[in-house]
Coordinates of C-alpha atoms and ligand atoms in Angstrom, one line a residue:
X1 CA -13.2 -15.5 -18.8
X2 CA -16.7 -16.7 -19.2
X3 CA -18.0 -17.1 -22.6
X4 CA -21.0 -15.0 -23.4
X5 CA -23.1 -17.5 -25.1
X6 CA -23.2 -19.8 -22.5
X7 CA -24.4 -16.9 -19.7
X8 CA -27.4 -16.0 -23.1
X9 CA -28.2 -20.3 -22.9
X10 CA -28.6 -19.6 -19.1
X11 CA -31.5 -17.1 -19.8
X12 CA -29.2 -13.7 -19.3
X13 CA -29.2 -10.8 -20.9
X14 CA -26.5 -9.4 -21.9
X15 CA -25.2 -5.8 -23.2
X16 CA -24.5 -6.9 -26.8
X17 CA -25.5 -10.2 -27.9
X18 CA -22.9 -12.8 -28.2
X19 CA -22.8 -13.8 -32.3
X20 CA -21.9 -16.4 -34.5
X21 CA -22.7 -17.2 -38.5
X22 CA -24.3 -20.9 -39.4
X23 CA -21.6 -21.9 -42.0
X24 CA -19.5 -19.1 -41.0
X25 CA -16.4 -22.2 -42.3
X26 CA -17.1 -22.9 -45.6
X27 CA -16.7 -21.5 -49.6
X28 CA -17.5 -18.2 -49.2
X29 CA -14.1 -18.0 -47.6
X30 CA -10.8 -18.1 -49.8
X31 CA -8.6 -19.9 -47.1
X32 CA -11.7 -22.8 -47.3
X33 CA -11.1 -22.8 -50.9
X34 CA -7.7 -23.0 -50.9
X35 CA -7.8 -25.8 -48.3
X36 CA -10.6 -27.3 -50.5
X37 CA -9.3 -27.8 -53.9
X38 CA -6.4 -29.9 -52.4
X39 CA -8.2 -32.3 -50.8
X40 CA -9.7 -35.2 -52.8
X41 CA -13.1 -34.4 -51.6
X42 CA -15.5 -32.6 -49.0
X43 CA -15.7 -36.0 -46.9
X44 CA -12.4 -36.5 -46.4
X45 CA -12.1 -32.8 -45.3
X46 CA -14.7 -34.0 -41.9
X47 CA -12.3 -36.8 -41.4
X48 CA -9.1 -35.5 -41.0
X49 CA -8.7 -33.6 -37.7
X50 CA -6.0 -31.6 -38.4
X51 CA -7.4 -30.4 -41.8
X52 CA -11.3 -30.3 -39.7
X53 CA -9.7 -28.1 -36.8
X54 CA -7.8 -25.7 -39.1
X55 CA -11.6 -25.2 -41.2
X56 CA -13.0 -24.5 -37.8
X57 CA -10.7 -21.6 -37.0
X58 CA -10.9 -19.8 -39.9
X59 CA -13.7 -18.0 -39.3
X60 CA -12.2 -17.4 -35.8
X61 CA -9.5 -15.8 -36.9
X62 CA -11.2 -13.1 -39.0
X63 CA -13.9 -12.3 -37.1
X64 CA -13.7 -13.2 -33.7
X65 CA -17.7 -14.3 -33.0
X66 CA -18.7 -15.6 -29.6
X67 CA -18.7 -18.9 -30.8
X68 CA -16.7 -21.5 -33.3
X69 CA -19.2 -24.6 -35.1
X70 CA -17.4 -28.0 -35.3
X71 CA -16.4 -28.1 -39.2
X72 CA -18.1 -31.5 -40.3
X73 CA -21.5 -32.3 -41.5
X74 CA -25.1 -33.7 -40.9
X75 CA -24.7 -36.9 -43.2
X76 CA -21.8 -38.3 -41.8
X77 CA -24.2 -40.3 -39.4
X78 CA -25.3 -42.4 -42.5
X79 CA -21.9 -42.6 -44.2
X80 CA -20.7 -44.2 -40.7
X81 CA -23.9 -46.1 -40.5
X82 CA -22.4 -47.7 -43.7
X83 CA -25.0 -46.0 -46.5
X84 CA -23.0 -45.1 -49.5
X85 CA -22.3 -41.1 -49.6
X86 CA -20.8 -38.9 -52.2
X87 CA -20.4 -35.1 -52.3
X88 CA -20.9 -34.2 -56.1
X89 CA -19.7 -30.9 -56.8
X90 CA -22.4 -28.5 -58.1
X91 CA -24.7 -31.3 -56.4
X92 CA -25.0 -31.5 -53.4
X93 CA -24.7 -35.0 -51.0
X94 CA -25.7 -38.5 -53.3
X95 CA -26.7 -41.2 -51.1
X96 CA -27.6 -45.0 -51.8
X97 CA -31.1 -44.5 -51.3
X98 CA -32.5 -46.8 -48.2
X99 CA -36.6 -47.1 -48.7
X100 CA -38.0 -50.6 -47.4
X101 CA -37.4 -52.7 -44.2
X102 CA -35.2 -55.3 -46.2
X103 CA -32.8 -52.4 -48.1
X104 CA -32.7 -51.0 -43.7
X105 CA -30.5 -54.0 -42.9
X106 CA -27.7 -52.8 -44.7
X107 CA -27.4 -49.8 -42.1
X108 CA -25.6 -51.0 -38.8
X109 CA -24.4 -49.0 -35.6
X110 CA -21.7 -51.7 -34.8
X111 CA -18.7 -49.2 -37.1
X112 CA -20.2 -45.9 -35.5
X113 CA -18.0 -44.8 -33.1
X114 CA -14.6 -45.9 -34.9
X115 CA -15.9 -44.5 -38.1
X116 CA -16.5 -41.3 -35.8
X117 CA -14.0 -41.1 -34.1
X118 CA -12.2 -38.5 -36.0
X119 CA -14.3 -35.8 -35.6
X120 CA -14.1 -36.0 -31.9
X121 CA -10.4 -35.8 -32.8
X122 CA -11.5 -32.4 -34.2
X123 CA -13.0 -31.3 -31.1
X124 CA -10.0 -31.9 -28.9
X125 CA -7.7 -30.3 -31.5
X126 CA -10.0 -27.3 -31.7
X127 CA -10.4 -26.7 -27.5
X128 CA -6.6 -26.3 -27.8
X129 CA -6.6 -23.7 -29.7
X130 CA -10.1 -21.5 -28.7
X131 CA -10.1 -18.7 -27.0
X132 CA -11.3 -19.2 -23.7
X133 CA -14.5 -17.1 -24.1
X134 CA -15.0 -18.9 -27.3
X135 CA -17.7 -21.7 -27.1
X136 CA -17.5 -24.3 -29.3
X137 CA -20.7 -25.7 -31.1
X138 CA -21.2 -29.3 -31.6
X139 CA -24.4 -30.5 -33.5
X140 CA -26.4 -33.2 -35.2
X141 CA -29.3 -33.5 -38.0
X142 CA -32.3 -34.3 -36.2
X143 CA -33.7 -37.6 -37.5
X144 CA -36.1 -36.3 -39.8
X145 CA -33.9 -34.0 -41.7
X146 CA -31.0 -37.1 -41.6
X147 CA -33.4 -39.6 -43.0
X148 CA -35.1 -37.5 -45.7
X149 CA -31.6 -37.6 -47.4
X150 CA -31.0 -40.7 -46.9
X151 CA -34.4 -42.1 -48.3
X152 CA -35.0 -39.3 -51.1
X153 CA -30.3 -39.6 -51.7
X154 CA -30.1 -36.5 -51.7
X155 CA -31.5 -32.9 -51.6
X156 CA -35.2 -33.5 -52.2
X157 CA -38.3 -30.7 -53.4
X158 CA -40.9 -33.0 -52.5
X159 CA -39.9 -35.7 -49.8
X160 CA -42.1 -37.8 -51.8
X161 CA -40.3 -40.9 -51.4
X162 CA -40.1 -40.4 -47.5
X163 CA -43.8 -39.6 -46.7
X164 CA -44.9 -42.5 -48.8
X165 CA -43.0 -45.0 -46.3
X166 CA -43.5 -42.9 -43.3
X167 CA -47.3 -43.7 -44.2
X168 CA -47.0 -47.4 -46.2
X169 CA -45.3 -48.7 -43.3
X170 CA -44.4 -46.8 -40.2
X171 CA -43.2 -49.7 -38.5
X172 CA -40.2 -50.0 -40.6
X173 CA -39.5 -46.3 -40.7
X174 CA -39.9 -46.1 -37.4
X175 CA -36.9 -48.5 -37.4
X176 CA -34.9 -46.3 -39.0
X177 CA -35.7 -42.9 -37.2
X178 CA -34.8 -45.4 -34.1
X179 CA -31.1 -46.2 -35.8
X180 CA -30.9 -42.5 -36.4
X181 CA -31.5 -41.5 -32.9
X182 CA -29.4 -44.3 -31.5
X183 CA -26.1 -43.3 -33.2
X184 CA -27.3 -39.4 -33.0
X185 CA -27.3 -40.1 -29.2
X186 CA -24.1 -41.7 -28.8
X187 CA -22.8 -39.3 -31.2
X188 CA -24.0 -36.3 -29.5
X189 CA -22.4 -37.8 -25.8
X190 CA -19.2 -38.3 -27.8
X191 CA -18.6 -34.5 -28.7
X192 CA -19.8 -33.7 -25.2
X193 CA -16.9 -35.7 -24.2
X194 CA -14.3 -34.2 -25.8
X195 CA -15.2 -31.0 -25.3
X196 CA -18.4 -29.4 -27.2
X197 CA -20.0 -26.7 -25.0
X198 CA -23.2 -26.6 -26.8
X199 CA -25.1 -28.5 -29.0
X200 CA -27.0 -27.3 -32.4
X201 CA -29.4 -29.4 -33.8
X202 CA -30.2 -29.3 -37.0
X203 CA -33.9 -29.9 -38.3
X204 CA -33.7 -28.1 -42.2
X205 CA -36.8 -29.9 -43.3
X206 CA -39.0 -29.8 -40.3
X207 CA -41.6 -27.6 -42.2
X208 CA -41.9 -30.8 -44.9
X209 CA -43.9 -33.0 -42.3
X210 CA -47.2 -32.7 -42.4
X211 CA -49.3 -31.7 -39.2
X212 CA -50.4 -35.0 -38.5
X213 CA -47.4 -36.5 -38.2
X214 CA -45.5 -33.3 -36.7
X215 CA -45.3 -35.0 -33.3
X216 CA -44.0 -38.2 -34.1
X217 CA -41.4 -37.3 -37.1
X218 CA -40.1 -33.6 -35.1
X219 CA -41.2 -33.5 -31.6
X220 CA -40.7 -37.3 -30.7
X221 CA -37.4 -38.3 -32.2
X222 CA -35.8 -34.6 -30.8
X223 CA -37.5 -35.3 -27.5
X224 CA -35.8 -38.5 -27.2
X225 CA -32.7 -37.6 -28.0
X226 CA -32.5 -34.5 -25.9
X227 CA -33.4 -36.8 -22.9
X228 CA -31.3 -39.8 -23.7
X229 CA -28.1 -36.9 -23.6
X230 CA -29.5 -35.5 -20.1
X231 CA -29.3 -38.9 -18.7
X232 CA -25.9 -39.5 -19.3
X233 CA -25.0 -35.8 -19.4
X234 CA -27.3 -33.6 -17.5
X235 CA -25.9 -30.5 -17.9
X236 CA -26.2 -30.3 -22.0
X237 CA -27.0 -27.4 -23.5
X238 CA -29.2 -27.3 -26.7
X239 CA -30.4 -25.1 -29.5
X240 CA -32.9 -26.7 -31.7
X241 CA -33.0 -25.3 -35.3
X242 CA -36.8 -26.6 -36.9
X243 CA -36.5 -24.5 -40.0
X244 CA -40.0 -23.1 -41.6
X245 CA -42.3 -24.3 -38.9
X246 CA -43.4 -20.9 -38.0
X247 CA -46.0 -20.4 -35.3
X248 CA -45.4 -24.5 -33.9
X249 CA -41.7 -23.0 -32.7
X250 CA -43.3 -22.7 -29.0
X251 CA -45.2 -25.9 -29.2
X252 CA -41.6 -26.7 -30.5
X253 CA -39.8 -25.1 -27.1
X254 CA -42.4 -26.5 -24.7
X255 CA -41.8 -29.7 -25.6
X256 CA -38.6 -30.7 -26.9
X257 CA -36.7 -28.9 -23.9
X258 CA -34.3 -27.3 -25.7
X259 CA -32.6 -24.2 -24.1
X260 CA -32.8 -22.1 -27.3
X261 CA -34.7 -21.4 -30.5
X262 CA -32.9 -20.6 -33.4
X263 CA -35.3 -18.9 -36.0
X264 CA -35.4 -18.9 -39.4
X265 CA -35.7 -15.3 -41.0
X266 CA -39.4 -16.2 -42.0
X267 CA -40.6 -15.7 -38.3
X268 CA -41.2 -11.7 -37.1
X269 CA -38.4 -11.0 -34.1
X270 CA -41.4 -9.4 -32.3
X271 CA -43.7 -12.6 -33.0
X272 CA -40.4 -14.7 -31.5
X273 CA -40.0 -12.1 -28.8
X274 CA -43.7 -12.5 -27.6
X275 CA -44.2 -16.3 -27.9
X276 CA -40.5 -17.1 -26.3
X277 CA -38.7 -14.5 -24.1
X278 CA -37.9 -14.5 -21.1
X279 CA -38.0 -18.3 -20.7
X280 CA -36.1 -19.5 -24.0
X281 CA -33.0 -18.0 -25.5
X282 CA -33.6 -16.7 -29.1
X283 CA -31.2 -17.2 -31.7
X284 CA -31.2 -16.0 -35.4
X285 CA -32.2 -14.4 -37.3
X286 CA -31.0 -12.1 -40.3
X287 CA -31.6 -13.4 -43.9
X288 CA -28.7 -14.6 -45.2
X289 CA -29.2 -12.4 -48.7
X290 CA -28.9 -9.3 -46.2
X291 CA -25.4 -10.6 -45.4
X292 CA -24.6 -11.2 -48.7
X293 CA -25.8 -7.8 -50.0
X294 CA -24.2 -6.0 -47.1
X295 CA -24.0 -1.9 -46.3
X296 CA -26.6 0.1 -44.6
X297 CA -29.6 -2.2 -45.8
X298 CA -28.0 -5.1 -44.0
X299 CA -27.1 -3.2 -40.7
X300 CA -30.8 -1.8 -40.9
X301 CA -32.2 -5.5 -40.3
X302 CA -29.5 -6.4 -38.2
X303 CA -30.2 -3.5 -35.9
X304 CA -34.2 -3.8 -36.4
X305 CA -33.4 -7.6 -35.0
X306 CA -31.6 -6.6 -32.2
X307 CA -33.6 -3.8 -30.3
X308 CA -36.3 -6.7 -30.6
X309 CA -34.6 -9.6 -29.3
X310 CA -31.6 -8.8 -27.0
X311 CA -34.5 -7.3 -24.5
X312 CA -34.3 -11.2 -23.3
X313 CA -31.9 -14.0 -23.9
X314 CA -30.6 -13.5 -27.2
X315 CA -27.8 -15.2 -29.7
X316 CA -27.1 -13.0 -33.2
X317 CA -27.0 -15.5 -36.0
X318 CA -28.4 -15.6 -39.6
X319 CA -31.8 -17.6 -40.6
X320 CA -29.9 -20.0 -42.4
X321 CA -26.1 -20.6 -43.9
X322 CA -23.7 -18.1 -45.1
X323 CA -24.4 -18.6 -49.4
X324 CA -21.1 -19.1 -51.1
X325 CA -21.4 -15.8 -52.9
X326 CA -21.2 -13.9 -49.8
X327 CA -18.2 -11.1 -49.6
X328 CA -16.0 -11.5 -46.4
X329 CA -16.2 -8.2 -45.7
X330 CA -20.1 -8.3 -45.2
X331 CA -19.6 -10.7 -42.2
X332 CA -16.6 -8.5 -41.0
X333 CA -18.9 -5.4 -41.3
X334 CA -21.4 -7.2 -39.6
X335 CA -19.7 -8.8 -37.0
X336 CA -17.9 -5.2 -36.0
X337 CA -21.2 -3.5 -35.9
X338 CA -22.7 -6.8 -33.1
X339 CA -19.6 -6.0 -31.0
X340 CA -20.3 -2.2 -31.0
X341 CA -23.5 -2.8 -29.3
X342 CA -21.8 -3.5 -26.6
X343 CA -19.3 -0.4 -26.4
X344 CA -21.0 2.7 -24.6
Ligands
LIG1 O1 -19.7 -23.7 -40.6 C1 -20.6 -24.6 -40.3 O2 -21.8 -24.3 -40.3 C2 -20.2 -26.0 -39.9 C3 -20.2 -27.0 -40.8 C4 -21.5 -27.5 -41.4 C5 -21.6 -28.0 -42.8 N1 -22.8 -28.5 -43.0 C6 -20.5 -27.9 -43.7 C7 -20.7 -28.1 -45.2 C8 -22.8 -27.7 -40.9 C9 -23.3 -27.4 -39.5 C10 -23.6 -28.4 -41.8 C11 -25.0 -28.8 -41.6 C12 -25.8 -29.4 -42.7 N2 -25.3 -30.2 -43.7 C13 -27.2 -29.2 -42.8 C14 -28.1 -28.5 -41.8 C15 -28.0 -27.0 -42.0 C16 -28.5 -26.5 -43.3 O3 -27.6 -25.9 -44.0 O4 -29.7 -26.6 -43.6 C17 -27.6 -29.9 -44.0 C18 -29.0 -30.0 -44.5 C19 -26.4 -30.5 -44.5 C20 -26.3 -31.3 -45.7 C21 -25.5 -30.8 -46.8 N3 -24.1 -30.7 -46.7 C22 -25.8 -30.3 -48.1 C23 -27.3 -30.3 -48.6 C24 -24.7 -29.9 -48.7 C25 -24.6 -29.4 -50.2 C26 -25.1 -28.1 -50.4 C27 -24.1 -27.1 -49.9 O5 -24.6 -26.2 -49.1 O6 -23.0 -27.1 -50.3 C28 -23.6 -30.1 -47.9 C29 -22.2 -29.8 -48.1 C30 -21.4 -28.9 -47.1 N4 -21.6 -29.0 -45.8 C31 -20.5 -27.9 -47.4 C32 -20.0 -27.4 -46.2 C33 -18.9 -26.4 -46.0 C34 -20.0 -27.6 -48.8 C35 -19.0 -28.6 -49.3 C36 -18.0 -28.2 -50.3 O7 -17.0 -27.6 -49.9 O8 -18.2 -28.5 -51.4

């Protein structure tokens, strides 16, 4: 059985669109809880492949989308580059914070792939279990995103600490976009290995870079790493995710070469449709505060968003993460009225 997301990342269009929920695995869900409050912390959860696998199937299980996301996270790139990482609860990640060329040398790629090597443990555990039409979504930050947490430590509002060394000394930061690419890259060709059909990467702060510097902090650093994975892997698929850089998302598509946009629920479907279809896949892009306030208003958007965008090459997702306050039966409400697209 072929699975429908891969035939929408070839540029097809299909009846329904094939659907899945960024952080459809996480707290909104009482079996994540549950799972959760046993384990000593939200780390060790993306470490443990048995624990990782079972997370990833969750959502699976209840609502059958097109597509399952490899349960880990964006930071664990610096945690296995050896920068000291916590999870706080009611936080958010805390990170050693890493801001001048002598505080870089602490970082090194030689513990990489062993302290990785779990999580394409994950992978294999999840293939075994996946329905066959089920992709399975591996992903990455992109470096910007990945280093403004690990030079602001944490979850920042004005990235000042970043842009002030991006601009004091870009040599040195561009040492450490380089380490970020370098273990993104062999990270990347990892889950590709053992068995990740796709892979989503994650830019969250690409709106934060200022014009000037656009092409070197988004464009470059995703360019390379998309062609450093071709090399070894030619066939990789990718969605790039460059959250709140409106209009730049073609300049985006053009020159990354990514096979799909996901958009953020700031950008007009129509707008999208125009700048993107038929050559890129779309992917997004109902607010996730539709999802968690559910019924008709919810279906409206969701409906609105897909006699726009499944006229070309089209993945159903949200703008951004499932919230933690979200009722399962939303997504289940939503996720039956995708599928009915499809029926008659
Ligand atoms: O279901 C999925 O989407 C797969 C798993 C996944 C997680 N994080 C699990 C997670 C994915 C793809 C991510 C990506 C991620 N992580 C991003 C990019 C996407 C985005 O949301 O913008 C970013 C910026 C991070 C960094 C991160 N991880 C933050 C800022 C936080 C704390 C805030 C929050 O949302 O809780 C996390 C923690 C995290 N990552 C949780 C989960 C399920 C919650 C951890 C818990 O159980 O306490």
């Amino acid at each position: 059985m072929s699975k429908l997301i891969l035939l929408s990342l070839e540029g097809k269009k299909l009846p329904r669109p094939p659907f899945w929920f960024m952080r459809q695995a996480g707290r909104y869900l009482p079996e994540y809880r549950d799972i959760r409050k046993r384990a000593s912390s939200f780390l060790d959860l993306c470490y443990q492949p048995e624990i990782a696998s079972e997370i990833t199937l969750q959502p699976i299980r209840r609502f059958h989308p097109d597509a399952a996301i490899l349960f880990s996270d964006i930071l664990v790139i610096p945690d296995a580059l050896g920068q000291k990482l916590e999870f706080k609860e009611g936080v958010g990640p805390c990170l050693d914070p890493i801001r001048t060329a002598i505080e870089l040398k602490s970082l090194s790629l030689k513990s990489c792939d062993k302290k990785l090597s779990p999580i394409l443990e994950t992978i294999k555990y999840v293939k075994e279990k996946l329905p066959e039409d089920v992709a399975l979504i591996g992903f990455a930050g992109s470096p910007w995103t990945v280093a403004t947490y690990m030079v602001e430590g944490g979850t920042s509002r004005n990235f000042i600490s970043i842009k002030k060394w991006a601009r004091n000394d870009p040599n040195s930061f561009n040492k450490l976009m380089d380490i970020i690419v370098d273990s993104t890259c062999d990270y990347i060709i990892g889950q590709i290995e053992a068995g990740a059909d796709v892979i989503q990467l994650f830019d969250t702060w690409a709106s934060a870079v200022p014009a000037d510097q656009f092409q070197k902090l988004v464009i470059e650093p995703t360019q390379k790493i998309i062609n450093r994975v071709r090399k070894i892997k030619p066939k990789t698929k990718f969605i790039g995710f460059p959250k709140g850089i409106g209009s730049a998302i073609s300049y985006y598509a053009k020159e990354t070469g990514v096979n799909c946009l996901s958009i953020d629920s700031s950008i007009s479907p129509e707008i999208a449709a125009k700048c993107l279809h038929p050559k890129y896949t779309i992917q997004g892009n109902l607010d996730p505060i539709a999802l968690l306030v559910g019924g008709n208003s919810m279906l409206n958007s969701a409906d609105n968003i897909i006699k726009t965008l499944n006229n070309g090459p089209f993945i159903f997702n949200l703008g951004h993460g499932i919230v933690p306050e979200t009722p399962p039966e939303n997504v289940e409400l939503l996720a039956d009225f995708i599928r009915s697209r499809g029926k008659g």
